[in-house]
Amino acid sequence: MKAKALYFLKDDVVSMGRMVNTSVEEMASILKGNQSGSMSLIEEREKKINDYCKKIEETCLELLLEKETVTQKDIRLLVSTIIIAAKLERMGDHANRIAKVADWARKEKVDVPTEMAEMASVIHQMAEDILIGFLEDAPDKALEVLKRDTAVDLLHDVLSQRLLADLGDQDKAQAQIEAQFLFCTRFLERMGDACTSIAKRVYFIATGERVQ
């Protein structure tokens, strides 16, 4: 398998990942109520992310057909890259959904729980590090990302418990708002899970071993 083809494949994955992480950063900004966060840019970026995902999947399948030149590590890379691209696409979808709720809250001057922005910031850094790990074939970077998921899970648990506890003491309108935040908190937790899943794939590509 030509090194050039793999180089361009990895470059596409990193480009896609950076688009996703830019959306995550915009989402975090909107969650904080900053006017600089742009919902329209997130929506425009979503189609490009989806197109990248399809392109990456097709490229991986084409390269896998070159059986005579495929090494074991190449197979790990190509199969894992299809999964990584799908996870990144899903992260972009979640960022779009969360940003829509946050944008509505910003316009209506509704306070967003601070834990949501904290979760988004952790996820943003996790995504940045897994892209570096993928590009540099660095298993140590993948392990660092896995450790950070605990922070996302803790914030998710604390906020979910508080939102659920508050639901019964509020009027219908406020309860609906809290329910939306609860859904967004779950989406953020899934984004953290996606980062850990990608990190495990990065470790597997580099080492050929699986990490639990």
PDB file of C-alpha atoms in Angstrom:
ATOM      1  CA  MET A   1       0.000   0.000   0.000  1.00  0.00           C
ATOM      2  CA  LYS A   2       1.392   3.384  -0.942  1.00  0.00           C
ATOM      3  CA  ALA A   3       2.381   5.591   1.980  1.00  0.00           C
ATOM      4  CA  LYS A   4       1.012   8.591   0.085  1.00  0.00           C
ATOM      5  CA  ALA A   5      -2.536   7.197   0.110  1.00  0.00           C
ATOM      6  CA  LEU A   6      -2.403   6.612   3.869  1.00  0.00           C
ATOM      7  CA  TYR A   7      -0.961  10.077   4.420  1.00  0.00           C
ATOM      8  CA  PHE A   8      -3.867  11.712   2.580  1.00  0.00           C
ATOM      9  CA  LEU A   9      -6.353   9.489   4.408  1.00  0.00           C
ATOM     10  CA  LYS A  10      -5.024  10.528   7.813  1.00  0.00           C
ATOM     11  CA  ASP A  11      -4.999  14.135   6.671  1.00  0.00           C
ATOM     12  CA  ASP A  12      -8.700  13.874   5.777  1.00  0.00           C
ATOM     13  CA  VAL A  13      -9.516  12.387   9.194  1.00  0.00           C
ATOM     14  CA  VAL A  14      -7.652  15.168  10.988  1.00  0.00           C
ATOM     15  CA  SER A  15      -9.332  17.823   8.813  1.00  0.00           C
ATOM     16  CA  MET A  16     -12.734  16.326   9.589  1.00  0.00           C
ATOM     17  CA  GLY A  17     -11.874  16.088  13.287  1.00  0.00           C
ATOM     18  CA  ARG A  18     -10.802  19.717  13.408  1.00  0.00           C
ATOM     19  CA  MET A  19     -14.098  20.749  11.840  1.00  0.00           C
ATOM     20  CA  VAL A  20     -15.948  18.758  14.487  1.00  0.00           C
ATOM     21  CA  ASN A  21     -13.849  20.224  17.273  1.00  0.00           C
ATOM     22  CA  THR A  22     -14.402  23.740  15.959  1.00  0.00           C
ATOM     23  CA  SER A  23     -18.132  23.057  16.250  1.00  0.00           C
ATOM     24  CA  VAL A  24     -17.569  21.772  19.784  1.00  0.00           C
ATOM     25  CA  GLU A  25     -15.710  24.984  20.596  1.00  0.00           C
ATOM     26  CA  GLU A  26     -18.530  27.100  19.115  1.00  0.00           C
ATOM     27  CA  MET A  27     -21.040  25.034  21.093  1.00  0.00           C
ATOM     28  CA  ALA A  28     -19.091  25.664  24.315  1.00  0.00           C
ATOM     29  CA  SER A  29     -19.077  29.377  23.582  1.00  0.00           C
ATOM     30  CA  ILE A  30     -22.853  29.433  23.046  1.00  0.00           C
ATOM     31  CA  LEU A  31     -23.373  27.428  26.255  1.00  0.00           C
ATOM     32  CA  LYS A  32     -21.496  30.185  28.095  1.00  0.00           C
ATOM     33  CA  GLY A  33     -23.832  32.762  26.549  1.00  0.00           C
ATOM     34  CA  ASN A  34     -21.074  34.398  24.488  1.00  0.00           C
ATOM     35  CA  GLN A  35     -22.329  36.322  21.481  1.00  0.00           C
ATOM     36  CA  SER A  36     -19.239  35.263  19.530  1.00  0.00           C
ATOM     37  CA  GLY A  37     -20.526  31.673  19.281  1.00  0.00           C
ATOM     38  CA  SER A  38     -22.134  31.168  15.860  1.00  0.00           C
ATOM     39  CA  MET A  39     -25.006  28.717  15.391  1.00  0.00           C
ATOM     40  CA  SER A  40     -25.037  29.320  11.631  1.00  0.00           C
ATOM     41  CA  LEU A  41     -21.397  28.281  11.289  1.00  0.00           C
ATOM     42  CA  ILE A  42     -22.094  25.031  13.149  1.00  0.00           C
ATOM     43  CA  GLU A  43     -24.988  24.265  10.799  1.00  0.00           C
ATOM     44  CA  GLU A  44     -22.923  25.093   7.704  1.00  0.00           C
ATOM     45  CA  ARG A  45     -20.097  22.884   8.931  1.00  0.00           C
ATOM     46  CA  GLU A  46     -22.371  19.872   9.502  1.00  0.00           C
ATOM     47  CA  LYS A  47     -22.778  19.046   5.785  1.00  0.00           C
ATOM     48  CA  LYS A  48     -19.027  19.282   5.221  1.00  0.00           C
ATOM     49  CA  ILE A  49     -18.459  16.918   8.158  1.00  0.00           C
ATOM     50  CA  ASN A  50     -20.955  14.424   6.726  1.00  0.00           C
ATOM     51  CA  ASP A  51     -19.295  14.624   3.294  1.00  0.00           C
ATOM     52  CA  TYR A  52     -15.880  14.003   4.853  1.00  0.00           C
ATOM     53  CA  CYS A  53     -17.232  10.933   6.650  1.00  0.00           C
ATOM     54  CA  LYS A  54     -18.518   9.413   3.404  1.00  0.00           C
ATOM     55  CA  LYS A  55     -15.274  10.183   1.577  1.00  0.00           C
ATOM     56  CA  ILE A  56     -13.153   8.615   4.326  1.00  0.00           C
ATOM     57  CA  GLU A  57     -15.292   5.473   4.435  1.00  0.00           C
ATOM     58  CA  GLU A  58     -15.100   5.038   0.657  1.00  0.00           C
ATOM     59  CA  THR A  59     -11.323   5.574   0.651  1.00  0.00           C
ATOM     60  CA  CYS A  60     -10.797   2.993   3.399  1.00  0.00           C
ATOM     61  CA  LEU A  61     -12.876   0.397   1.548  1.00  0.00           C
ATOM     62  CA  GLU A  62     -10.971   1.022  -1.680  1.00  0.00           C
ATOM     63  CA  LEU A  63      -7.603   0.669   0.053  1.00  0.00           C
ATOM     64  CA  LEU A  64      -8.683  -2.518   1.822  1.00  0.00           C
ATOM     65  CA  LEU A  65      -9.189  -4.108  -1.606  1.00  0.00           C
ATOM     66  CA  GLU A  66      -5.465  -3.744  -2.325  1.00  0.00           C
ATOM     67  CA  LYS A  67      -4.845  -7.056  -0.570  1.00  0.00           C
ATOM     68  CA  GLU A  68      -1.364  -7.662  -1.946  1.00  0.00           C
ATOM     69  CA  THR A  69       0.062  -4.516  -0.334  1.00  0.00           C
ATOM     70  CA  VAL A  70      -1.914  -4.351   2.920  1.00  0.00           C
ATOM     71  CA  THR A  71      -0.020  -5.009   6.165  1.00  0.00           C
ATOM     72  CA  GLN A  72      -1.554  -5.935   9.515  1.00  0.00           C
ATOM     73  CA  LYS A  73      -1.149  -2.386  10.779  1.00  0.00           C
ATOM     74  CA  ASP A  74      -2.690  -1.023   7.576  1.00  0.00           C
ATOM     75  CA  ILE A  75      -5.760  -3.172   8.183  1.00  0.00           C
ATOM     76  CA  ARG A  76      -6.018  -1.928  11.781  1.00  0.00           C
ATOM     77  CA  LEU A  77      -5.735   1.641  10.535  1.00  0.00           C
ATOM     78  CA  LEU A  78      -8.289   1.315   7.743  1.00  0.00           C
ATOM     79  CA  VAL A  79     -10.925  -0.575   9.732  1.00  0.00           C
ATOM     80  CA  SER A  80     -10.489   1.683  12.767  1.00  0.00           C
ATOM     81  CA  THR A  81     -10.568   4.830  10.643  1.00  0.00           C
ATOM     82  CA  ILE A  82     -14.053   3.985   9.367  1.00  0.00           C
ATOM     83  CA  ILE A  83     -15.207   3.727  13.002  1.00  0.00           C
ATOM     84  CA  ILE A  84     -13.367   6.895  14.026  1.00  0.00           C
ATOM     85  CA  ALA A  85     -14.951   8.903  11.215  1.00  0.00           C
ATOM     86  CA  ALA A  86     -18.420   7.674  12.229  1.00  0.00           C
ATOM     87  CA  LYS A  87     -17.770   8.669  15.856  1.00  0.00           C
ATOM     88  CA  LEU A  88     -16.587  12.114  14.804  1.00  0.00           C
ATOM     89  CA  GLU A  89     -19.677  12.579  12.632  1.00  0.00           C
ATOM     90  CA  ARG A  90     -21.889  11.675  15.575  1.00  0.00           C
ATOM     91  CA  MET A  91     -20.044  14.181  17.766  1.00  0.00           C
ATOM     92  CA  GLY A  92     -20.774  16.849  15.176  1.00  0.00           C
ATOM     93  CA  ASP A  93     -24.470  15.902  15.220  1.00  0.00           C
ATOM     94  CA  HIS A  94     -24.580  16.151  19.015  1.00  0.00           C
ATOM     95  CA  ALA A  95     -22.784  19.500  18.973  1.00  0.00           C
ATOM     96  CA  ASN A  96     -25.403  20.822  16.546  1.00  0.00           C
ATOM     97  CA  ARG A  97     -28.310  19.646  18.713  1.00  0.00           C
ATOM     98  CA  ILE A  98     -26.839  21.049  21.920  1.00  0.00           C
ATOM     99  CA  ALA A  99     -25.927  24.342  20.277  1.00  0.00           C
ATOM    100  CA  LYS A 100     -29.533  24.803  19.083  1.00  0.00           C
ATOM    101  CA  VAL A 101     -30.840  24.534  22.646  1.00  0.00           C
ATOM    102  CA  ALA A 102     -28.057  26.768  23.956  1.00  0.00           C
ATOM    103  CA  ASP A 103     -28.707  29.335  21.208  1.00  0.00           C
ATOM    104  CA  TRP A 104     -32.386  29.417  22.139  1.00  0.00           C
ATOM    105  CA  ALA A 105     -31.453  29.873  25.815  1.00  0.00           C
ATOM    106  CA  ARG A 106     -29.075  32.682  24.888  1.00  0.00           C
ATOM    107  CA  LYS A 107     -31.753  34.518  22.899  1.00  0.00           C
ATOM    108  CA  GLU A 108     -34.364  34.050  25.636  1.00  0.00           C
ATOM    109  CA  LYS A 109     -31.838  34.970  28.353  1.00  0.00           C
ATOM    110  CA  VAL A 110     -32.309  31.621  30.106  1.00  0.00           C
ATOM    111  CA  ASP A 111     -29.433  30.586  32.349  1.00  0.00           C
ATOM    112  CA  VAL A 112     -27.668  27.425  31.189  1.00  0.00           C
ATOM    113  CA  PRO A 113     -26.182  25.215  33.943  1.00  0.00           C
ATOM    114  CA  THR A 114     -22.463  25.992  34.176  1.00  0.00           C
ATOM    115  CA  GLU A 115     -21.610  22.284  34.246  1.00  0.00           C
ATOM    116  CA  MET A 116     -22.652  21.981  30.599  1.00  0.00           C
ATOM    117  CA  ALA A 117     -20.009  24.478  29.467  1.00  0.00           C
ATOM    118  CA  GLU A 118     -17.465  22.738  31.711  1.00  0.00           C
ATOM    119  CA  MET A 119     -18.265  19.393  30.076  1.00  0.00           C
ATOM    120  CA  ALA A 120     -17.943  20.962  26.624  1.00  0.00           C
ATOM    121  CA  SER A 121     -14.519  22.397  27.483  1.00  0.00           C
ATOM    122  CA  VAL A 122     -13.227  19.019  28.646  1.00  0.00           C
ATOM    123  CA  ILE A 123     -14.590  17.343  25.504  1.00  0.00           C
ATOM    124  CA  HIS A 124     -12.966  20.008  23.317  1.00  0.00           C
ATOM    125  CA  GLN A 125      -9.554  19.246  24.838  1.00  0.00           C
ATOM    126  CA  MET A 126     -10.125  15.482  24.621  1.00  0.00           C
ATOM    127  CA  ALA A 127     -10.955  15.781  20.919  1.00  0.00           C
ATOM    128  CA  GLU A 128      -7.876  17.917  20.307  1.00  0.00           C
ATOM    129  CA  ASP A 129      -5.644  15.341  21.960  1.00  0.00           C
ATOM    130  CA  ILE A 130      -7.093  12.319  20.162  1.00  0.00           C
ATOM    131  CA  LEU A 131      -6.489  14.027  16.826  1.00  0.00           C
ATOM    132  CA  ILE A 132      -2.858  14.562  17.799  1.00  0.00           C
ATOM    133  CA  GLY A 133      -2.640  10.942  18.953  1.00  0.00           C
ATOM    134  CA  PHE A 134      -4.129   9.715  15.668  1.00  0.00           C
ATOM    135  CA  LEU A 135      -1.856  11.877  13.514  1.00  0.00           C
ATOM    136  CA  GLU A 136       1.312  11.045  15.449  1.00  0.00           C
ATOM    137  CA  ASP A 137       0.452   7.377  16.068  1.00  0.00           C
ATOM    138  CA  ALA A 138       0.858   8.048  19.804  1.00  0.00           C
ATOM    139  CA  PRO A 139      -0.684   5.464  22.191  1.00  0.00           C
ATOM    140  CA  ASP A 140       0.380   7.485  25.261  1.00  0.00           C
ATOM    141  CA  LYS A 141      -1.767  10.402  24.096  1.00  0.00           C
ATOM    142  CA  ALA A 142      -4.717   8.008  23.738  1.00  0.00           C
ATOM    143  CA  LEU A 143      -4.281   6.822  27.327  1.00  0.00           C
ATOM    144  CA  GLU A 144      -4.251  10.421  28.568  1.00  0.00           C
ATOM    145  CA  VAL A 145      -7.612  11.029  26.872  1.00  0.00           C
ATOM    146  CA  LEU A 146      -9.124   7.940  28.517  1.00  0.00           C
ATOM    147  CA  LYS A 147      -8.296   9.296  31.971  1.00  0.00           C
ATOM    148  CA  ARG A 148     -10.117  12.561  31.245  1.00  0.00           C
ATOM    149  CA  ASP A 149     -13.475  10.932  30.575  1.00  0.00           C
ATOM    150  CA  THR A 150     -13.971  10.578  34.339  1.00  0.00           C
ATOM    151  CA  ALA A 151     -14.355  14.364  34.598  1.00  0.00           C
ATOM    152  CA  VAL A 152     -17.114  14.350  31.966  1.00  0.00           C
ATOM    153  CA  ASP A 153     -18.920  11.482  33.693  1.00  0.00           C
ATOM    154  CA  LEU A 154     -18.743  13.204  37.084  1.00  0.00           C
ATOM    155  CA  LEU A 155     -20.158  16.476  35.747  1.00  0.00           C
ATOM    156  CA  HIS A 156     -22.871  14.521  33.935  1.00  0.00           C
ATOM    157  CA  ASP A 157     -23.899  12.648  37.082  1.00  0.00           C
ATOM    158  CA  VAL A 158     -23.935  15.752  39.296  1.00  0.00           C
ATOM    159  CA  LEU A 159     -25.931  17.849  36.831  1.00  0.00           C
ATOM    160  CA  SER A 160     -28.367  15.065  35.891  1.00  0.00           C
ATOM    161  CA  GLN A 161     -29.202  14.388  39.534  1.00  0.00           C
ATOM    162  CA  ARG A 162     -29.825  18.082  40.186  1.00  0.00           C
ATOM    163  CA  LEU A 163     -31.992  18.574  37.102  1.00  0.00           C
ATOM    164  CA  LEU A 164     -34.044  15.476  37.876  1.00  0.00           C
ATOM    165  CA  ALA A 165     -34.503  16.566  41.489  1.00  0.00           C
ATOM    166  CA  ASP A 166     -35.708  20.009  40.369  1.00  0.00           C
ATOM    167  CA  LEU A 167     -38.258  18.777  37.825  1.00  0.00           C
ATOM    168  CA  GLY A 168     -40.990  18.013  40.353  1.00  0.00           C
ATOM    169  CA  ASP A 169     -40.837  21.471  41.977  1.00  0.00           C
ATOM    170  CA  GLN A 170     -41.285  23.580  38.852  1.00  0.00           C
ATOM    171  CA  ASP A 171     -44.113  24.782  36.652  1.00  0.00           C
ATOM    172  CA  LYS A 172     -44.648  23.174  33.241  1.00  0.00           C
ATOM    173  CA  ALA A 173     -42.692  25.764  31.242  1.00  0.00           C
ATOM    174  CA  GLN A 174     -39.643  25.610  33.504  1.00  0.00           C
ATOM    175  CA  ALA A 175     -39.836  21.821  33.652  1.00  0.00           C
ATOM    176  CA  GLN A 176     -39.685  21.681  29.846  1.00  0.00           C
ATOM    177  CA  ILE A 177     -36.571  23.863  29.861  1.00  0.00           C
ATOM    178  CA  GLU A 178     -34.927  21.643  32.469  1.00  0.00           C
ATOM    179  CA  ALA A 179     -35.828  18.574  30.416  1.00  0.00           C
ATOM    180  CA  GLN A 180     -34.063  20.063  27.390  1.00  0.00           C
ATOM    181  CA  PHE A 181     -30.954  20.670  29.484  1.00  0.00           C
ATOM    182  CA  LEU A 182     -31.157  17.098  30.727  1.00  0.00           C
ATOM    183  CA  PHE A 183     -31.165  15.788  27.139  1.00  0.00           C
ATOM    184  CA  CYS A 184     -28.217  18.041  26.279  1.00  0.00           C
ATOM    185  CA  THR A 185     -26.302  16.775  29.300  1.00  0.00           C
ATOM    186  CA  ARG A 186     -26.799  13.236  28.047  1.00  0.00           C
ATOM    187  CA  PHE A 187     -25.576  14.242  24.565  1.00  0.00           C
ATOM    188  CA  LEU A 188     -22.467  15.795  26.107  1.00  0.00           C
ATOM    189  CA  GLU A 189     -21.800  12.592  28.026  1.00  0.00           C
ATOM    190  CA  ARG A 190     -22.090  10.640  24.768  1.00  0.00           C
ATOM    191  CA  MET A 191     -19.590  12.987  23.143  1.00  0.00           C
ATOM    192  CA  GLY A 192     -17.160  12.159  25.930  1.00  0.00           C
ATOM    193  CA  ASP A 193     -17.824   8.459  25.316  1.00  0.00           C
ATOM    194  CA  ALA A 194     -17.122   8.971  21.606  1.00  0.00           C
ATOM    195  CA  CYS A 195     -13.770  10.533  22.465  1.00  0.00           C
ATOM    196  CA  THR A 196     -12.832   7.558  24.646  1.00  0.00           C
ATOM    197  CA  SER A 197     -13.921   5.144  21.914  1.00  0.00           C
ATOM    198  CA  ILE A 198     -11.725   6.953  19.386  1.00  0.00           C
ATOM    199  CA  ALA A 199      -8.836   6.989  21.874  1.00  0.00           C
ATOM    200  CA  LYS A 200      -9.113   3.200  22.223  1.00  0.00           C
ATOM    201  CA  ARG A 201      -8.998   2.871  18.456  1.00  0.00           C
ATOM    202  CA  VAL A 202      -5.919   5.111  18.267  1.00  0.00           C
ATOM    203  CA  TYR A 203      -4.224   2.894  20.866  1.00  0.00           C
ATOM    204  CA  PHE A 204      -5.207  -0.227  18.920  1.00  0.00           C
ATOM    205  CA  ILE A 205      -3.892   1.156  15.633  1.00  0.00           C
ATOM    206  CA  ALA A 206      -0.522   2.003  17.206  1.00  0.00           C
ATOM    207  CA  THR A 207      -0.004  -1.120  19.327  1.00  0.00           C
ATOM    208  CA  GLY A 208      -2.247  -3.881  18.001  1.00  0.00           C
ATOM    209  CA  GLU A 209      -3.507  -4.307  21.574  1.00  0.00           C
ATOM    210  CA  ARG A 210      -6.884  -3.437  23.018  1.00  0.00           C
ATOM    211  CA  VAL A 211      -7.314  -1.272  26.088  1.00  0.00           C
ATOM    212  CA  GLN A 212     -10.326  -1.767  28.356  1.00  0.00           C
TER     213      GLN A 212
END
